[in-house]
Short mmCIF file of C-alpha atoms in Angstrom, two decimals:
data_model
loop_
_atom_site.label_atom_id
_atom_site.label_comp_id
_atom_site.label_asym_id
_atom_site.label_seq_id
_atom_site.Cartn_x
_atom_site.Cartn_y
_atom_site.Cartn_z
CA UNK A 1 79.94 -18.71 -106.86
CA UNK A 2 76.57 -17.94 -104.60
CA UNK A 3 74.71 -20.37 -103.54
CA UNK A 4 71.35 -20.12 -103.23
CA UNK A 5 69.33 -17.83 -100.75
CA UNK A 6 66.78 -19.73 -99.10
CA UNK A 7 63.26 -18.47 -98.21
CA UNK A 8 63.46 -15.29 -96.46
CA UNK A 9 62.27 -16.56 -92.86
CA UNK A 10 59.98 -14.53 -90.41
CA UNK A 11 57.19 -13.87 -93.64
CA UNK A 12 54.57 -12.22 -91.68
CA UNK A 13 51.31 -12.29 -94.20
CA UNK A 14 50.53 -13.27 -97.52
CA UNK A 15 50.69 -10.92 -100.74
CA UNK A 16 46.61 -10.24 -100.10
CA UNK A 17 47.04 -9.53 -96.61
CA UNK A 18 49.77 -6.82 -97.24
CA UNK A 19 47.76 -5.45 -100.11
CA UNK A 20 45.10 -4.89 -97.43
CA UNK A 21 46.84 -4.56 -94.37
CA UNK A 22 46.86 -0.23 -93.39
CA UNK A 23 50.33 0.53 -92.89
CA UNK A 24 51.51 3.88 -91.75
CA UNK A 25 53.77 5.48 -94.44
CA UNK A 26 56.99 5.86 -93.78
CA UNK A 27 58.94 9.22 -94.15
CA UNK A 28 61.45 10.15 -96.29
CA UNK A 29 65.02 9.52 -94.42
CA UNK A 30 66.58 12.38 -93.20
CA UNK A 31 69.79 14.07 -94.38
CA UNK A 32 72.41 15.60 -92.01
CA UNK A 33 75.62 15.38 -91.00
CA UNK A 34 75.17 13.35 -88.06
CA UNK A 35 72.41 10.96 -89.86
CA UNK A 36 73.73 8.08 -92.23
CA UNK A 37 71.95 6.71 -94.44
CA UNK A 38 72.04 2.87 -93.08
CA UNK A 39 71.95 0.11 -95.96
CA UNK A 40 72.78 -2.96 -96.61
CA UNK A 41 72.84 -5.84 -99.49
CA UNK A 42 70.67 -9.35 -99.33
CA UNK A 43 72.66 -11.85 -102.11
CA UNK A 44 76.37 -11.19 -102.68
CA UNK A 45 77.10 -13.03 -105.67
CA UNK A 46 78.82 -10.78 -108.46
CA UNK A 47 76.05 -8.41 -108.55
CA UNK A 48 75.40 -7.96 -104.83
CA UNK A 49 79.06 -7.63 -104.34
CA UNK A 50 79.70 -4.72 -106.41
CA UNK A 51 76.19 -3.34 -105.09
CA UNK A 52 77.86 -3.58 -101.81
CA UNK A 53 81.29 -2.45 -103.05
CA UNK A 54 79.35 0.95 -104.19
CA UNK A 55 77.52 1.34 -100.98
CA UNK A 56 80.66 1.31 -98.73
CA UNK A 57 82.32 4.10 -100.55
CA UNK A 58 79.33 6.66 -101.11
CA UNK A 59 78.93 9.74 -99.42
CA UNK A 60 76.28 10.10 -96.80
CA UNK A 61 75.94 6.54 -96.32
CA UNK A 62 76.62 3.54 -94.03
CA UNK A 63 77.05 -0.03 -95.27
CA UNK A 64 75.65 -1.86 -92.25
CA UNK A 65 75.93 -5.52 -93.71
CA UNK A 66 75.42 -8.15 -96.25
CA UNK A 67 73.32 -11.22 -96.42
CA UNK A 68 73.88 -14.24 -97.78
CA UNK A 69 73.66 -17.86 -96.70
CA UNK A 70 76.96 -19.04 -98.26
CA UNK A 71 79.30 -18.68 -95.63
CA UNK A 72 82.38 -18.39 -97.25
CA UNK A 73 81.06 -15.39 -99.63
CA UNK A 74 79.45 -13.55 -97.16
CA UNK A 75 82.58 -13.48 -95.22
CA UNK A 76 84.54 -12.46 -97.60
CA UNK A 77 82.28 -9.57 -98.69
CA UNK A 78 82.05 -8.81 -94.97
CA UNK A 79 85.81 -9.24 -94.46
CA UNK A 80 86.80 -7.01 -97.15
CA UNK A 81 84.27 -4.03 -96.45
CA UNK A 82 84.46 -4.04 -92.68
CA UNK A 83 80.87 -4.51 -92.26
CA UNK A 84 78.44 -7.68 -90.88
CA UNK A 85 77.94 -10.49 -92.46
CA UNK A 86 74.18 -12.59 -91.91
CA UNK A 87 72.88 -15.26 -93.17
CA UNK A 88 69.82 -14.51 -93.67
CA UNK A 89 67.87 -11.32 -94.36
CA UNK A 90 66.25 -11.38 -91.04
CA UNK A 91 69.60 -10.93 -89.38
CA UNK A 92 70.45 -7.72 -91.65
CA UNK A 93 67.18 -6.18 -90.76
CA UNK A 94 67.69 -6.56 -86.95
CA UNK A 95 70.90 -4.62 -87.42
CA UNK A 96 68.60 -1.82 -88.33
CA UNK A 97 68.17 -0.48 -91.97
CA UNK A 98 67.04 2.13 -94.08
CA UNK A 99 67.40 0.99 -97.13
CA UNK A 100 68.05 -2.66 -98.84
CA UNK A 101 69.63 -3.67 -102.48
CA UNK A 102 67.86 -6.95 -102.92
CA UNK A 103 70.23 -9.04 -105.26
CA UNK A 104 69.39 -12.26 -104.71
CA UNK A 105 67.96 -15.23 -107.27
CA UNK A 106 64.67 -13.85 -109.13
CA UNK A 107 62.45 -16.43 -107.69
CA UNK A 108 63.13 -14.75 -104.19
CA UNK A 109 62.28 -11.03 -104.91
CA UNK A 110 59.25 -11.31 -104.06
CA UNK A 111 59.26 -12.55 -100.32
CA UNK A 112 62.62 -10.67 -99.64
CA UNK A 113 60.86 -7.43 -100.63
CA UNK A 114 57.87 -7.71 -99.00
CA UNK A 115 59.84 -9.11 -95.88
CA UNK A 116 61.55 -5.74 -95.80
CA UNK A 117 58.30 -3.61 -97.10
CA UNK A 118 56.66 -4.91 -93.77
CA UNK A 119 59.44 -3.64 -91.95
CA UNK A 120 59.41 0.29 -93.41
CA UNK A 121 62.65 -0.49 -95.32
CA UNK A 122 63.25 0.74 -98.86
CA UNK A 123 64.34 -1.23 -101.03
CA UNK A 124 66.41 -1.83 -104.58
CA UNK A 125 65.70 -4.70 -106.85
CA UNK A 126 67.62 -5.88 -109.16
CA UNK A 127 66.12 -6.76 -112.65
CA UNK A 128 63.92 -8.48 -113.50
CA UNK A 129 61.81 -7.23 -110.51
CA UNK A 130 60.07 -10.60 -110.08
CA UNK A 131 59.59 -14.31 -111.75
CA UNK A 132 56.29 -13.13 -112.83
CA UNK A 133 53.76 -9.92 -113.04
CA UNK A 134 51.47 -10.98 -110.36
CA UNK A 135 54.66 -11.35 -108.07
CA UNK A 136 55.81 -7.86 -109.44
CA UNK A 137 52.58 -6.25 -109.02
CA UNK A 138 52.37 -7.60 -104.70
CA UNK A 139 55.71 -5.96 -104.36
CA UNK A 140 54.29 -2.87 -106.02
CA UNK A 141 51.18 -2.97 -103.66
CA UNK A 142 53.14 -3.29 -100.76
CA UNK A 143 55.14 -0.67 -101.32
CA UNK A 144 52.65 1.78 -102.16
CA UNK A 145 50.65 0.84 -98.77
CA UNK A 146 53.74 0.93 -96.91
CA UNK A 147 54.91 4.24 -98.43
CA UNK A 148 58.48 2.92 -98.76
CA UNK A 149 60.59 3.72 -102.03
CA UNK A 150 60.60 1.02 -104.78
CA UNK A 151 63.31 1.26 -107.53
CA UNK A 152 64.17 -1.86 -109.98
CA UNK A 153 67.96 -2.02 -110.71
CA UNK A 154 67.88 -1.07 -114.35
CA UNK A 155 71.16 -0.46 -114.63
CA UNK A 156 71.91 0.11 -117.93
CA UNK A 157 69.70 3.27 -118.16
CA UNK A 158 72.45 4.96 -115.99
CA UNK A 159 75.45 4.26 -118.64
CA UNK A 160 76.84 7.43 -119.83
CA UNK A 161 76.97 6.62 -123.77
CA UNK A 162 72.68 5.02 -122.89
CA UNK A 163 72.26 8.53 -121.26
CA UNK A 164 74.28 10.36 -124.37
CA UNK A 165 71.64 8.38 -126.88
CA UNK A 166 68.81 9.66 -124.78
CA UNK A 167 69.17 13.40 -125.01
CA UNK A 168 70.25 13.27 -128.52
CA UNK A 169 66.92 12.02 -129.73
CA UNK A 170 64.77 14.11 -127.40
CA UNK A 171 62.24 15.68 -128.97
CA UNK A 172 62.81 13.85 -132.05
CA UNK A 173 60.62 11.41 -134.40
CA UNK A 174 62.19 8.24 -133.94
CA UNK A 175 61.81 5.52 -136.75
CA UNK A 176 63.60 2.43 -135.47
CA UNK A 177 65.59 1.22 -132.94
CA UNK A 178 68.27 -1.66 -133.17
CA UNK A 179 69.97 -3.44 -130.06
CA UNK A 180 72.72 -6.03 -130.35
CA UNK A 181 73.57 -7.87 -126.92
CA UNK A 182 75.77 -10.89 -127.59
CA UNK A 183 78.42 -12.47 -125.59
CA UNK A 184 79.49 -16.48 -124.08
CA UNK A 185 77.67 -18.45 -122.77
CA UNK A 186 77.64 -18.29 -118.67
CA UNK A 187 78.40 -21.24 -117.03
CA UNK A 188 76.76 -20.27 -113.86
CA UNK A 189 73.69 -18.89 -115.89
CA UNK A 190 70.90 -22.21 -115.07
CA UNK A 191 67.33 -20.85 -114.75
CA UNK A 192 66.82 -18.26 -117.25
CA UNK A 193 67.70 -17.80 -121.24
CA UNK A 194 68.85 -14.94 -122.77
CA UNK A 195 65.18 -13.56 -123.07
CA UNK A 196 64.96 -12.61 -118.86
CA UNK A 197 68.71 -12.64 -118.51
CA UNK A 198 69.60 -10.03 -121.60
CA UNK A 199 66.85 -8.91 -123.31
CA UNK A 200 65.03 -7.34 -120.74
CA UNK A 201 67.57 -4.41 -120.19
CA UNK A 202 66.79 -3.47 -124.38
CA UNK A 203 63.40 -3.75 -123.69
CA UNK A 204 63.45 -1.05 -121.00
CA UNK A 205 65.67 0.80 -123.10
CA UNK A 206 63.51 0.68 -125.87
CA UNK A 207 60.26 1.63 -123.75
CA UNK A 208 62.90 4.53 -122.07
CA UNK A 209 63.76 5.63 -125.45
CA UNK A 210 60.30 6.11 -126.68
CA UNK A 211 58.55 7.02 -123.88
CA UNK A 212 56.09 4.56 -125.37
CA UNK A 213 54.37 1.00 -124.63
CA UNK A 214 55.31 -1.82 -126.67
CA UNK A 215 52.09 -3.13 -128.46
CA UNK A 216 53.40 -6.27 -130.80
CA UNK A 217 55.77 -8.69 -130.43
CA UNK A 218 57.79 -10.87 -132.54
CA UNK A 219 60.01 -13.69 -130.97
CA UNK A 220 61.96 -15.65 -132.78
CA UNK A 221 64.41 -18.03 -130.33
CA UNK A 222 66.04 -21.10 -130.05
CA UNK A 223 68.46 -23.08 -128.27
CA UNK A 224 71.71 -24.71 -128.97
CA UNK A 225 73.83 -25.36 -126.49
CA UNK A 226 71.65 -24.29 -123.10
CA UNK A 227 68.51 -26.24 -122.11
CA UNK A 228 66.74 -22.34 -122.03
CA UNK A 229 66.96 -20.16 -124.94
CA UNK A 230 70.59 -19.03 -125.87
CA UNK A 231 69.24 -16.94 -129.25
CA UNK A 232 66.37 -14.50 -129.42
CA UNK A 233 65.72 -12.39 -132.37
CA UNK A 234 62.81 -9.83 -131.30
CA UNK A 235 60.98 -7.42 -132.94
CA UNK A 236 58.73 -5.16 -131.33
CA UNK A 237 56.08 -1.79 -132.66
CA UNK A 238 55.29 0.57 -130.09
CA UNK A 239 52.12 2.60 -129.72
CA UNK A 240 54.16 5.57 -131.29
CA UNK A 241 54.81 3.48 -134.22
CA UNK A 242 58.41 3.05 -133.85
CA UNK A 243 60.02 -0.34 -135.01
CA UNK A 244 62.39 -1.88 -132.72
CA UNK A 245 64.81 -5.31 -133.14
CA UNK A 246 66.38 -6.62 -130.59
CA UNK A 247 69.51 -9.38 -131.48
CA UNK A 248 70.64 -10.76 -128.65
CA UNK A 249 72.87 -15.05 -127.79
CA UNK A 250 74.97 -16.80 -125.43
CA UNK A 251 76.94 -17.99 -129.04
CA UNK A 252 79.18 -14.69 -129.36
CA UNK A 253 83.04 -15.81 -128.33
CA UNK A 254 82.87 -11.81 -127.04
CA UNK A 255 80.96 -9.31 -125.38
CA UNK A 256 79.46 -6.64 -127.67
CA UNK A 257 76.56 -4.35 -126.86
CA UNK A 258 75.46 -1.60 -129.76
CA UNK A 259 72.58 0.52 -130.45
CA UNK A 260 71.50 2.26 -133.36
CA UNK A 261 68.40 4.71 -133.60
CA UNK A 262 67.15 6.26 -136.87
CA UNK A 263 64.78 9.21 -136.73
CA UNK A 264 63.47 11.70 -139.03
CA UNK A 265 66.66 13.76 -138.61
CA UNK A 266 69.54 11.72 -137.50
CA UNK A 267 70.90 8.78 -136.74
CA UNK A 268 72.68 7.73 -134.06
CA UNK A 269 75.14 5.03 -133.76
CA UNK A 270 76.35 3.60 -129.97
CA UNK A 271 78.91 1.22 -128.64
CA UNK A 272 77.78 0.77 -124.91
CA UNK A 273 81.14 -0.87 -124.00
CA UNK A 274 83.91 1.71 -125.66
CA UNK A 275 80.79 4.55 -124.69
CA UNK A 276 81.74 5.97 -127.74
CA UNK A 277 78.31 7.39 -130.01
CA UNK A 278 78.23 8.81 -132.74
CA UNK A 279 75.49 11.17 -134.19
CA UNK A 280 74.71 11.23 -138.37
CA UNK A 281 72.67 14.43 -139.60
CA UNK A 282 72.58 17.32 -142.07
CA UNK A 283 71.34 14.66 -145.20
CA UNK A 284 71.44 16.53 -148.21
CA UNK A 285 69.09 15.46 -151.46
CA UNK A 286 72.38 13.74 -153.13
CA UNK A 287 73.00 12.18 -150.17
CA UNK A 288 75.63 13.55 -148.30
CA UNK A 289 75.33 14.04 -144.73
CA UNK A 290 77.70 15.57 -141.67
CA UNK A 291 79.19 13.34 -138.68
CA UNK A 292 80.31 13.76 -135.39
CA UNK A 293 81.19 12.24 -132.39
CA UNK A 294 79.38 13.26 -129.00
CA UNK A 295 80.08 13.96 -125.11
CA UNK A 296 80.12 11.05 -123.28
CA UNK A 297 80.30 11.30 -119.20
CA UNK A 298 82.88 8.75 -117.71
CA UNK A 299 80.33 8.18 -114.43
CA UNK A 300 80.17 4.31 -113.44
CA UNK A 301 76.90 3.47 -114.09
CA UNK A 302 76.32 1.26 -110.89
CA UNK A 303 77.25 4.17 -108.85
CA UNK A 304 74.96 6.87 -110.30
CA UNK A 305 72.10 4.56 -110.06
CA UNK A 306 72.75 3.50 -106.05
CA UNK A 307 73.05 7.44 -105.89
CA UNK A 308 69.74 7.96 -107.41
CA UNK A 309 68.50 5.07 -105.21
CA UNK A 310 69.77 7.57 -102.04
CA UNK A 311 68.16 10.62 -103.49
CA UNK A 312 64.40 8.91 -103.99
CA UNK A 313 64.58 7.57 -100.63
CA UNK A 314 66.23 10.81 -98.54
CA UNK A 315 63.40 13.03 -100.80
CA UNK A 316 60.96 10.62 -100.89
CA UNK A 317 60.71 11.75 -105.35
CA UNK A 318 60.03 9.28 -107.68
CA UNK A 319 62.67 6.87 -108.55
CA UNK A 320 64.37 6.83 -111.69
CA UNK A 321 63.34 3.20 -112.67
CA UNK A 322 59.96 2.32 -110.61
CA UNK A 323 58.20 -0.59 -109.82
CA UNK A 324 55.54 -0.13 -112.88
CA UNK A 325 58.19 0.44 -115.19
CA UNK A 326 60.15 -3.12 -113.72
CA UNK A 327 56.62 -5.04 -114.47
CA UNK A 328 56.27 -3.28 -117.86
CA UNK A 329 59.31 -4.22 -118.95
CA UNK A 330 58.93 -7.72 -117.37
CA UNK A 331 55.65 -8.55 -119.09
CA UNK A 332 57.01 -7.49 -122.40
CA UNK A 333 60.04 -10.58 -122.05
CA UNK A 334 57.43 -12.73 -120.63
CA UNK A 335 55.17 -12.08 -123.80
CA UNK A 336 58.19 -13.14 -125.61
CA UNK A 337 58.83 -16.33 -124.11
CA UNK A 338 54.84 -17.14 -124.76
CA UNK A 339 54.42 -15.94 -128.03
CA UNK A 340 57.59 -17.82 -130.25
CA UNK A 341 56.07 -18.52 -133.16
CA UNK A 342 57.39 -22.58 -133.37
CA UNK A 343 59.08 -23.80 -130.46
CA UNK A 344 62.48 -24.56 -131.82
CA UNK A 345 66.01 -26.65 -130.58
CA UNK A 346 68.37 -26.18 -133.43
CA UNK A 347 69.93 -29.44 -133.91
CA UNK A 348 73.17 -30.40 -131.50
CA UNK A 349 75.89 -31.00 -133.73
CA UNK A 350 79.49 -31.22 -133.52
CA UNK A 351 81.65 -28.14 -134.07
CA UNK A 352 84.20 -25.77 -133.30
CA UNK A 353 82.93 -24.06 -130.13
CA UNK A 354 83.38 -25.71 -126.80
CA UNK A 355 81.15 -24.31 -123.57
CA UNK A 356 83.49 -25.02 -120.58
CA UNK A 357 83.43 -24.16 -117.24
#
């Protein structure tokens, strides 16, 4: 298991100064045969491997290294995709980079990114963007002074059944929207509850969905077995009016992930593990109604979003998850976390589940 970065070293100014500080924008990369994309990966843990797993077999682009300070992981990242391994992020920058996933603990995005910022590197970072809006707004700043690209790693937006669900309810009136996101509890899971750690990719989804702001909130969470909160039930309205729940536990023996959305002419039923979604419509006055099952693209969705990572920075457009939408989305779980109606800790009591490992 990864260890924990430590501070990225070499920190040239404070948040303030790089808000302030007039930095020459830097140009979109270059494409061409002879011109790689160089990129690399700070934090190798299971996310940051398979970020780095993605990089070293896409088209157009070099994986120059990894960072990490645990020695043994970074090696054998390094070691079995025949780049560098550093142990820090200082190292990976002097290799020279375009581009950065930043996949390290939250409460490290901040330096990291504006450590590369400074240096004209784009970067990638991994949800949530930041341990806190303030922290996600300096990386913001930074970036926009620095003209670099900025893209949070929202990946679930880029799963094919998520991206099915999306153009099916295009253009429509949508009603309500229901997420389930259960599964075990993780053992190496210390510093967050389900509330950063889950809910936050249904929260973007939801926001995605209805191209709308969230405007109420309705926590409901408690903790049984973690020292954080390892059940949230939350409810949301957006500006549009649309009703959204949110179920989501570290208590569910299994993994399950579903989605339903109602609106004025369908409904729309999704498993986001099977990808398989299914699209009710046609109601008739005695209630009958037609069924069917839709397309659903096969694309991995960690893949199409590094790709779409590449594309923003070679073209300098607008990335497909940006740094507003990261905060937005961020603000929304922190809401939830500050707005419980009672602080609760359901009773420990003996039972039949177990939490090992």
């Amino acid at each position: 298991m990864i260890g924990m970065l430590g501070q990225a070293r070499g920190y040239p100014a404070t948040s303030q100064e790089i808000r302030t500080a007039m930095v020459q924008p830097v140009p979109p990369v270059q494409q061409g045969a002879d011109r790689l994309m160089r990129v690399g990966v700070v934090g190798v843990g299971i996310m940051g491997q398979n970020h780095a797993r993605v990089f070293a077999d896409l088209s157009g682009v070099k994986l120059v290294g990894v960072a990490d300070p645990d020695r043994g992981q970074r090696k054998f990242v390094s070691d079995a995709l025949g780049c560098a391994g550093f142990a820090d992020v200082e190292g990976l920058l002097g290799a020279g980079v375009d581009a950065l996933t930043i996949a390290a603990p939250t409460h490290l995005h901040r330096d990291l990114a504006l450590t590369c910022i400074e240096r004209g590197v784009h970067v990638l970072v991994e949800k949530p963007i930041a341990s806190s809006v303030a922290e996600g707004n300096a990386i913001i700043a930074a970036a926009r002074r620095a003209g670099v690209t900025l893209m949070v790693g929202h990946g679930e937006r880029f799963n094919p059944a998520v991206e099915t669900i999306k153009e099916a309810i295009r253009r429509e009136d949508i009603l309500s929207i229901a997420i389930t996101r259960v599964g075990p509890f993780p053992p190496r899971m210390s510093n967050v509850g389900v509330v950063i750690d889950l809910a936050v990719h249904d929260i973007d989804l939801i926001r995605w969905f209805t191209d709308s702001e969230i405007v109420e909130v309705q926590p409901q969470l408690s903790n049984v077995v973690a020292e954080r909160e390892d059940i949230a039930l939350l409810q949301f309205r957006t500006a549009s009016g649309v009703l959204a729940h949110i179920n989501t536990n570290w208590l569910t023996p299994f993994k399950a992930r579903s989605v339903t959305v109602a609106t004025r002419n369908k409904y729309i039923m999704a498993d986001l593990l099977t990808r398989q979604v299914t699209e009710c419509f046609g109601f008739q006055p005695d209630g009958s109604y037609s069924m069917r099952h839709l397309s659903v693209g096969h694309a991995e969705p960690l893949r199409a979003e590094l790709q779409a990572f590449v594309g923003a920075v070679r073209s300098g457009a607008k990335p497909a998850v940006t740094g507003e939408e990261g905060v937005a989305g961020l603000e929304i779980a922190i809401r939830c976390l500050q707005e419980r109606a009672v602080p609760t800790a359901a009773p420990r009591r003996a039972g039949p589940r177990r939490v090992t490992g």
